[in-house]
Amino acid sequence: MSFLEQNLAIIEARDPELAALMRSDLDCSHIEVLPSQQPDVPTARVTLPSGELVLLHNIEDPIGSAVRSAETHDMKAENGSVVLGFGLGYLARELARKAKKNHTIVICEADPAMLKTALTQVDLHEVLESNYVRILVGEQIPFQDWIFRLATKFMTAKVDVISYAPSVRLNPKAYGELEAIAKKESLAIILNRNTTLKAGARMMENMLLNFPDVLRSTGVNHLEKLFQGRPAVLVAAGPSLEKNVHLLRELQGRAVIIAVDTALRLLLPLGIKPDIVTTIDFNQINFQKFANVPIDPDISLVYHPGGYYESIRAFQGPRFTSSRVPNRIPAWLMQYVEDKGGLSSGTTVAHMSFSLARHMGCNPIVLMGQDLAFPKNQVHAGDLSLWKIDTSDMETVEDIFGEPVGSMTSFKHAIYHFEKAFAETEATIIDATEAGAKKQGARPMRLRDVIDEYCNLPPLDIKGLLRDAGKTVEPVQTGDLLRDMDFISAEFDCIVKESRDVLAVSGKLKKKIDKGQMDDEQFCRLSEKAERLTQQMDGHGRALYLMGEQNYALELYMMQHAVATIDEIEEVDRKIAQQVERAAVYYPSVARAAENFKKPLDRLIDRLKRAQELEAQPLGADATAEDWYQRGVAYGKIDYGREALQSVQEALARRPDHVPALKLAVRLFLDGNRTGEALAVLERLRGLTRSDRKLERLAQEAQEKYQAWETRTARLKEEFEGKVHAESLEEAGWFYYRTKDYRRAVSMLAQAILQHPTAEGYAKLGHARLKMEQRDGAVEAWEQALALDSTRADLYKAMGDLALEQGSEEQAEAFLQEACRLEEDDLDAHEKLARLYLKRGAYLEAGLCYENMLRLVPNRTDLILQIAGLYQRQVTMATTQ
């Protein structure tokens, strides 16, 4: 059997599509197979379209070179590699041989003919049979999913990019783009790892605290295609939001307004009520975005189950969440809940907003306030920033006008995620930020124009549709869920006890080892006991796995130091000594993690059981106000705020003067930032009961919150009324010129001069027409501009440049002469005019131009020689005539 048939037989079973491609009639004529100096080891030479010849492997020792190259790469089990370029497969084969089990290798080969040649010439079974090697072919390879899978499987994963230089020479553009993607995806793994390392415990606590709310929230699957074809405006909190925030009032009911959590503190005071708010932030500081914000119950929330729990409880309206979250704890708990669907949360809350809009079928999807850059050292609009810029992290990106603007690593990564999502989206993507970083795949537009062109639609009860969608909650297997939670809690008890037992035994072993007493009977008994306890600990695999994210530092340590291989050491004494060292690091950390996990888990179990008991004992029609009040108290004790308030309202419906229920209502209203309602209840209480310290404190808290919000609202309204600026058509046209949308630029600038003809308007129209290859139209516009303002040196110069381009040198000379007369300091115009003079032998005039240039740049000593030479030629001409 030939190498080709042997290799294809393996590929056929694993990747039939690739096998079919390799069996097709591929043109391999540009690849020449050559013998090397090693017997039966070929190399290959490729002829590029330019005629250049590229040798893919050296003639002397192709395999030895591959071995030496493979030795420079670390192929740890928990990591992965992206190999750019296959050649004849020698390097790939050596990497596959060297890689530890589980080390994923993604090989990208831009030229299918190259891979077929390799399959024809070399036995590649080690590469093709590996479960951890994937070969992807083509110039544009969507291999991000492979890296994502690697990151999901191993939190500690690191992805190395291995570029095979000869292959890269064959197609530097394709491999350069693939390398950029691989590095960005690798950065994503690092950022996610750092987030987990820093906040794993916080995220674990949030997920457990949120879980009752998750159970009572509607799944995002009920939002799928809910607003098919309806525009969505995604409101982020970047500095540019200040410019157009007032326009959002026009969009209510016409487009789905999805705001990130940070923006809400600005929108509500300005009378803008978004349809949906999104939140994913797990940090406590996130609650400052909602602290003292009276969130209207008509606003829906879409949240990540690991978001900060107080932020999620602050919302009174419909709440939607996901089941499909790539975290261990929700994956465990949600197996007992009917699927709620999922959204790609990306790396920021704005990515979640985009994913949500796409999920709901919105089109177009419009970004607003999504700067991802800070030209004025401002991160957010108004006073929304909760953190300061770290200028040490400052980088530069291209803005929507093609100019450099300040950004930072996390923003660049967010841009990459957006661009990847845009490429996968059929809907039209519009960037109406009007500033900030460029995002490939999004068309820059002014929000005013987006509203006029896409949002002239009949009004829709968007909030009503969301309210209806939020009425359905997925069923839960409560009994099975609680039994499993009890089991895991008991497992944590065992882990803590067994960790302490192991540490006690390993401490005794350590003393024996230090004294050199490793041969006596007691040491053997202790060793055997330690082995039994270790095996017992291994039996808690599921509980240990669940602890991994919140005990991530330990998991990282274990991976990096390869401590798992200690158990494979054959020399008994050395193995035991290293096991004792490992125990001193591992078991204290495991015990702490189990205790830290068990506490909120037990609290969650208690909350769910008490809620289950309350739901199993519904109150009948004969229930009294006191019965409902006591039910409200019971719900309040387990932080079921909505149910507590509903119970209190039932109590007050039966007895409006029930003082304890009124007091509880005040507390619950304040917890939900519903200060107006709290004050109304306090007013009722004044006539029903004597004031006491507790009631006075509640009244003071309500008044302070209410006044603070009213003050903020008045301040922002006054501040933003002064910021409203209606752009002229000329300004709008120039915006589109700068964003290279020349068709729109011409249209708007032409309208602008019809309404109000100015020299500047005609000048800009001329430039825009020139970009549209409308040269005659450009000249016509510039002539109109000069008729209004004959001092525009820039326009004479532009017309001179155009005349030069068209070969009309006499015209060009006349225009440039006028440009130089009007603007004596234009170095470029003088230089162009000098060349025209030289061309027709006007040496004196050319010399005068060079003198003007020398005046502007005195350090140009070459001009002195040019001037002297020109005057000499002028004198010579004069004397010979």
Tab-separated table of N, CA and C in Angstrom, residues 432-521:
chain	number	residue	atom	x	y	z
A	432	ALA	N	-22.645	53.077	15.812
A	432	ALA	CA	-23.124	54.461	15.931
A	432	ALA	C	-22.496	55.147	17.131
A	433	THR	N	-21.338	54.661	17.538
A	433	THR	CA	-20.618	55.278	18.649
A	433	THR	C	-20.144	56.684	18.257
A	434	GLU	N	-19.796	56.836	16.964
A	434	GLU	CA	-19.320	58.100	16.392
A	434	GLU	C	-17.959	58.518	16.930
A	435	ALA	N	-17.270	57.581	17.542
A	435	ALA	CA	-15.919	57.839	18.071
A	435	ALA	C	-15.328	56.489	18.445
A	436	GLY	N	-14.136	56.529	19.045
A	436	GLY	CA	-13.552	55.318	19.593
A	436	GLY	C	-12.908	54.410	18.574
A	437	ALA	N	-12.644	53.181	19.016
A	437	ALA	CA	-11.874	52.221	18.233
A	437	ALA	C	-12.669	51.690	17.040
A	438	LYS	N	-11.946	51.458	15.960
A	438	LYS	CA	-12.539	50.821	14.784
A	438	LYS	C	-12.809	49.362	15.092
A	439	LYS	N	-13.954	48.867	14.613
A	439	LYS	CA	-14.316	47.464	14.793
A	439	LYS	C	-14.644	46.901	13.420
A	440	GLN	N	-13.768	46.036	12.930
A	440	GLN	CA	-13.938	45.471	11.591
A	440	GLN	C	-15.258	44.721	11.517
A	441	GLY	N	-16.042	45.002	10.487
A	441	GLY	CA	-17.324	44.320	10.336
A	441	GLY	C	-18.507	45.161	10.763
A	442	ALA	N	-18.247	46.331	11.400
A	442	ALA	CA	-19.315	47.250	11.796
A	442	ALA	C	-19.197	48.527	10.976
A	443	ARG	N	-20.301	48.948	10.380
A	443	ARG	CA	-20.289	50.146	9.542
A	443	ARG	C	-20.513	51.386	10.400
A	444	PRO	N	-19.590	52.349	10.394
A	444	PRO	CA	-19.800	53.568	11.183
A	444	PRO	C	-20.936	54.408	10.604
A	445	MET	N	-21.840	54.827	11.469
A	445	MET	CA	-22.921	55.737	11.088
A	445	MET	C	-23.222	56.662	12.256
A	446	ARG	N	-23.828	57.802	11.950
A	446	ARG	CA	-24.329	58.659	13.015
A	446	ARG	C	-25.642	58.074	13.535
A	447	LEU	N	-25.866	58.156	14.829
A	447	LEU	CA	-27.098	57.610	15.397
A	447	LEU	C	-28.325	58.308	14.810
A	448	ARG	N	-28.205	59.613	14.542
A	448	ARG	CA	-29.325	60.346	13.931
A	448	ARG	C	-29.748	59.685	12.622
A	449	ASP	N	-28.785	59.288	11.819
A	449	ASP	CA	-29.091	58.681	10.527
A	449	ASP	C	-29.622	57.263	10.690
A	450	VAL	N	-29.113	56.554	11.711
A	450	VAL	CA	-29.632	55.206	11.991
A	450	VAL	C	-31.122	55.291	12.319
A	451	ILE	N	-31.482	56.247	13.156
A	451	ILE	CA	-32.892	56.411	13.537
A	451	ILE	C	-33.747	56.717	12.317
A	452	ASP	N	-33.265	57.647	11.486
A	452	ASP	CA	-34.056	58.056	10.314
A	452	ASP	C	-34.174	56.942	9.278
A	453	GLU	N	-33.124	56.127	9.118
A	453	GLU	CA	-33.109	55.131	8.042
A	453	GLU	C	-33.654	53.765	8.464
A	454	TYR	N	-33.469	53.398	9.724
A	454	TYR	CA	-33.821	52.033	10.137
A	454	TYR	C	-34.942	51.952	11.177
A	455	CYS	N	-35.253	53.057	11.822
A	455	CYS	CA	-36.167	52.974	12.967
A	455	CYS	C	-37.494	53.682	12.726
A	456	ASN	N	-37.779	53.982	11.484
A	456	ASN	CA	-39.072	54.587	11.155
A	456	ASN	C	-40.107	53.478	11.050
A	457	LEU	N	-40.437	52.904	12.203
A	457	LEU	CA	-41.283	51.712	12.266
A	457	LEU	C	-42.485	51.983	13.167
A	458	PRO	N	-43.580	51.226	12.964
A	458	PRO	CA	-44.698	51.375	13.894
A	458	PRO	C	-44.262	50.973	15.301
A	459	PRO	N	-44.769	51.661	16.324
A	459	PRO	CA	-44.353	51.342	17.699
A	459	PRO	C	-44.760	49.918	18.083
A	460	LEU	N	-43.945	49.325	18.935
A	460	LEU	CA	-44.161	47.955	19.397
A	460	LEU	C	-44.091	47.951	20.920
A	461	ASP	N	-44.959	47.187	21.557
A	461	ASP	CA	-44.931	47.087	23.026
A	461	ASP	C	-43.812	46.130	23.428
A	462	ILE	N	-42.586	46.630	23.335
A	462	ILE	CA	-41.406	45.790	23.587
A	462	ILE	C	-41.385	45.313	25.029
A	463	LYS	N	-41.635	46.221	25.943
A	463	LYS	CA	-41.597	45.849	27.360
A	463	LYS	C	-42.706	44.860	27.701
A	464	GLY	N	-43.869	45.009	27.056
A	464	GLY	CA	-44.961	44.063	27.278
A	464	GLY	C	-44.614	42.674	26.786
A	465	LEU	N	-43.969	42.596	25.622
A	465	LEU	CA	-43.569	41.294	25.091
A	465	LEU	C	-42.528	40.633	25.995
A	466	LEU	N	-41.628	41.427	26.541
A	466	LEU	CA	-40.633	40.879	27.471
A	466	LEU	C	-41.317	40.406	28.759
A	467	ARG	N	-42.295	41.179	29.200
A	467	ARG	CA	-43.022	40.797	30.414
A	467	ARG	C	-43.729	39.454	30.209
A	468	ASP	N	-44.346	39.295	29.043
A	468	ASP	CA	-45.037	38.019	28.753
A	468	ASP	C	-44.032	36.872	28.667
A	469	ALA	N	-42.896	37.132	28.009
A	469	ALA	CA	-41.877	36.080	27.879
A	469	ALA	C	-41.345	35.664	29.242
A	470	GLY	N	-41.318	36.611	30.187
A	470	GLY	CA	-40.752	36.324	31.498
A	470	GLY	C	-41.684	35.607	32.455
A	471	LYS	N	-42.880	35.262	31.992
A	471	LYS	CA	-43.841	34.593	32.890
A	471	LYS	C	-43.593	33.101	33.011
A	472	THR	N	-42.836	32.535	32.075
A	472	THR	CA	-42.584	31.090	32.086
A	472	THR	C	-41.262	30.796	32.779
A	473	VAL	N	-41.284	29.894	33.745
A	473	VAL	CA	-40.056	29.502	34.443
A	473	VAL	C	-39.878	27.996	34.286
A	474	GLU	N	-38.670	27.592	33.962
A	474	GLU	CA	-38.375	26.178	33.706
A	474	GLU	C	-38.533	25.345	34.985
A	475	PRO	N	-39.108	24.145	34.842
A	475	PRO	CA	-39.287	23.273	36.018
A	475	PRO	C	-37.956	22.764	36.570
A	476	VAL	N	-37.994	22.412	37.866
A	476	VAL	CA	-36.788	21.974	38.588
A	476	VAL	C	-37.065	20.625	39.254
A	477	GLN	N	-36.094	19.724	39.179
A	477	GLN	CA	-36.172	18.460	39.913
A	477	GLN	C	-35.652	18.714	41.332
A	478	THR	N	-36.488	19.361	42.135
A	478	THR	CA	-36.037	19.872	43.436
A	478	THR	C	-35.541	18.757	44.351
A	479	GLY	N	-36.258	17.656	44.381
A	479	GLY	CA	-35.860	16.562	45.271
A	479	GLY	C	-34.482	16.026	44.928
A	480	ASP	N	-34.272	15.717	43.646
A	480	ASP	CA	-32.964	15.201	43.214
A	480	ASP	C	-31.860	16.233	43.440
A	481	LEU	N	-32.187	17.492	43.171
A	481	LEU	CA	-31.208	18.569	43.367
A	481	LEU	C	-30.766	18.642	44.820
A	482	LEU	N	-31.714	18.652	45.734
A	482	LEU	CA	-31.374	18.772	47.158
A	482	LEU	C	-30.610	17.545	47.646
A	483	ARG	N	-30.990	16.367	47.172
A	483	ARG	CA	-30.268	15.149	47.592
A	483	ARG	C	-28.805	15.221	47.150
A	484	ASP	N	-28.578	15.670	45.924
A	484	ASP	CA	-27.197	15.748	45.442
A	484	ASP	C	-26.420	16.826	46.183
A	485	MET	N	-27.065	17.937	46.486
A	485	MET	CA	-26.395	18.993	47.233
A	485	MET	C	-26.027	18.513	48.641
A	486	ASP	N	-26.934	17.782	49.262
A	486	ASP	CA	-26.624	17.213	50.584
A	486	ASP	C	-25.434	16.258	50.497
A	487	PHE	N	-25.406	15.469	49.423
A	487	PHE	CA	-24.310	14.519	49.247
A	487	PHE	C	-22.973	15.249	49.112
A	488	ILE	N	-22.944	16.284	48.280
A	488	ILE	CA	-21.691	17.039	48.079
A	488	ILE	C	-21.281	17.732	49.376
A	489	SER	N	-22.246	18.246	50.121
A	489	SER	CA	-21.924	18.873	51.410
A	489	SER	C	-21.271	17.861	52.351
A	490	ALA	N	-21.833	16.638	52.372
A	490	ALA	CA	-21.239	15.586	53.209
A	490	ALA	C	-19.840	15.218	52.705
A	491	GLU	N	-19.654	15.244	51.390
A	491	GLU	CA	-18.340	14.978	50.817
A	491	GLU	C	-17.314	16.002	51.312
A	492	PHE	N	-17.737	17.271	51.391
A	492	PHE	CA	-16.825	18.310	51.886
A	492	PHE	C	-16.420	18.040	53.336
A	493	ASP	N	-17.359	17.565	54.130
A	493	ASP	CA	-17.019	17.189	55.521
A	493	ASP	C	-15.938	16.108	55.528
A	494	CYS	N	-16.127	15.121	54.676
A	494	CYS	CA	-15.137	14.032	54.595
A	494	CYS	C	-13.783	14.567	54.129
A	495	ILE	N	-13.805	15.448	53.138
A	495	ILE	CA	-12.552	15.997	52.605
A	495	ILE	C	-11.794	16.743	53.684
A	496	VAL	N	-12.515	17.544	54.483
A	496	VAL	CA	-11.858	18.300	55.559
A	496	VAL	C	-11.244	17.334	56.574
A	497	LYS	N	-12.012	16.338	56.989
A	497	LYS	CA	-11.516	15.374	57.996
A	497	LYS	C	-10.329	14.588	57.448
A	498	GLU	N	-10.475	14.070	56.244
A	498	GLU	CA	-9.413	13.250	55.678
A	498	GLU	C	-8.160	14.084	55.376
A	499	SER	N	-8.335	15.335	55.004
A	499	SER	CA	-7.173	16.208	54.788
A	499	SER	C	-6.387	16.362	56.080
A	500	ARG	N	-7.101	16.568	57.182
A	500	ARG	CA	-6.425	16.709	58.472
A	500	ARG	C	-5.738	15.403	58.882
A	501	ASP	N	-6.409	14.275	58.588
A	501	ASP	CA	-5.796	12.973	58.912
A	501	ASP	C	-4.510	12.772	58.099
A	502	VAL	N	-4.578	13.115	56.802
A	502	VAL	CA	-3.397	12.955	55.951
A	502	VAL	C	-2.263	13.844	56.452
A	503	LEU	N	-2.596	15.065	56.825
A	503	LEU	CA	-1.572	15.999	57.305
A	503	LEU	C	-0.935	15.499	58.595
A	504	ALA	N	-1.757	14.895	59.469
A	504	ALA	CA	-1.203	14.356	60.725
A	504	ALA	C	-0.222	13.228	60.430
A	505	VAL	N	-0.613	12.338	59.524
A	505	VAL	CA	0.259	11.212	59.173
A	505	VAL	C	1.501	11.704	58.439
A	506	SER	N	1.328	12.645	57.489
A	506	SER	CA	2.480	13.117	56.723
A	506	SER	C	3.444	13.895	57.614
A	507	GLY	N	2.892	14.545	58.676
A	507	GLY	CA	3.773	15.230	59.629
A	507	GLY	C	4.681	14.241	60.346
A	508	LYS	N	4.091	13.113	60.732
A	508	LYS	CA	4.893	12.070	61.403
A	508	LYS	C	5.913	11.477	60.431
A	509	LEU	N	5.491	11.283	59.183
A	509	LEU	CA	6.427	10.762	58.187
A	509	LEU	C	7.577	11.729	57.954
A	510	LYS	N	7.254	13.016	57.930
A	510	LYS	CA	8.299	14.035	57.718
A	510	LYS	C	9.354	13.964	58.817
A	511	LYS	N	8.899	13.799	60.051
A	511	LYS	CA	9.858	13.700	61.164
A	511	LYS	C	10.741	12.469	60.996
A	512	LYS	N	10.126	11.359	60.585
A	512	LYS	CA	10.895	10.129	60.370
A	512	LYS	C	11.927	10.317	59.251
A	513	ILE	N	11.488	10.970	58.165
A	513	ILE	CA	12.392	11.191	57.028
A	513	ILE	C	13.545	12.081	57.457
A	514	ASP	N	13.253	13.137	58.222
A	514	ASP	CA	14.300	14.069	58.663
A	514	ASP	C	15.327	13.361	59.545
A	515	LYS	N	14.854	12.349	60.306
A	515	LYS	CA	15.768	11.622	61.195
A	515	LYS	C	16.423	10.428	60.498
A	516	GLY	N	16.039	10.208	59.238
A	516	GLY	CA	16.601	9.073	58.505
A	516	GLY	C	16.021	7.740	58.926
A	517	GLN	N	14.851	7.762	59.576
A	517	GLN	CA	14.225	6.513	60.081
A	517	GLN	C	13.173	6.021	59.082
A	518	MET	N	13.633	5.600	57.900
A	518	MET	CA	12.702	5.201	56.853
A	518	MET	C	12.650	3.689	56.659
A	519	ASP	N	13.305	2.957	57.562
A	519	ASP	CA	13.345	1.502	57.400
A	519	ASP	C	12.613	0.758	58.512
A	520	ASP	N	12.126	1.499	59.532
A	520	ASP	CA	11.509	0.778	60.643
A	520	ASP	C	10.043	0.459	60.352
A	521	GLU	N	9.450	-0.347	61.211
A	521	GLU	CA	8.085	-0.840	61.007
A	521	GLU	C	7.054	0.289	61.094
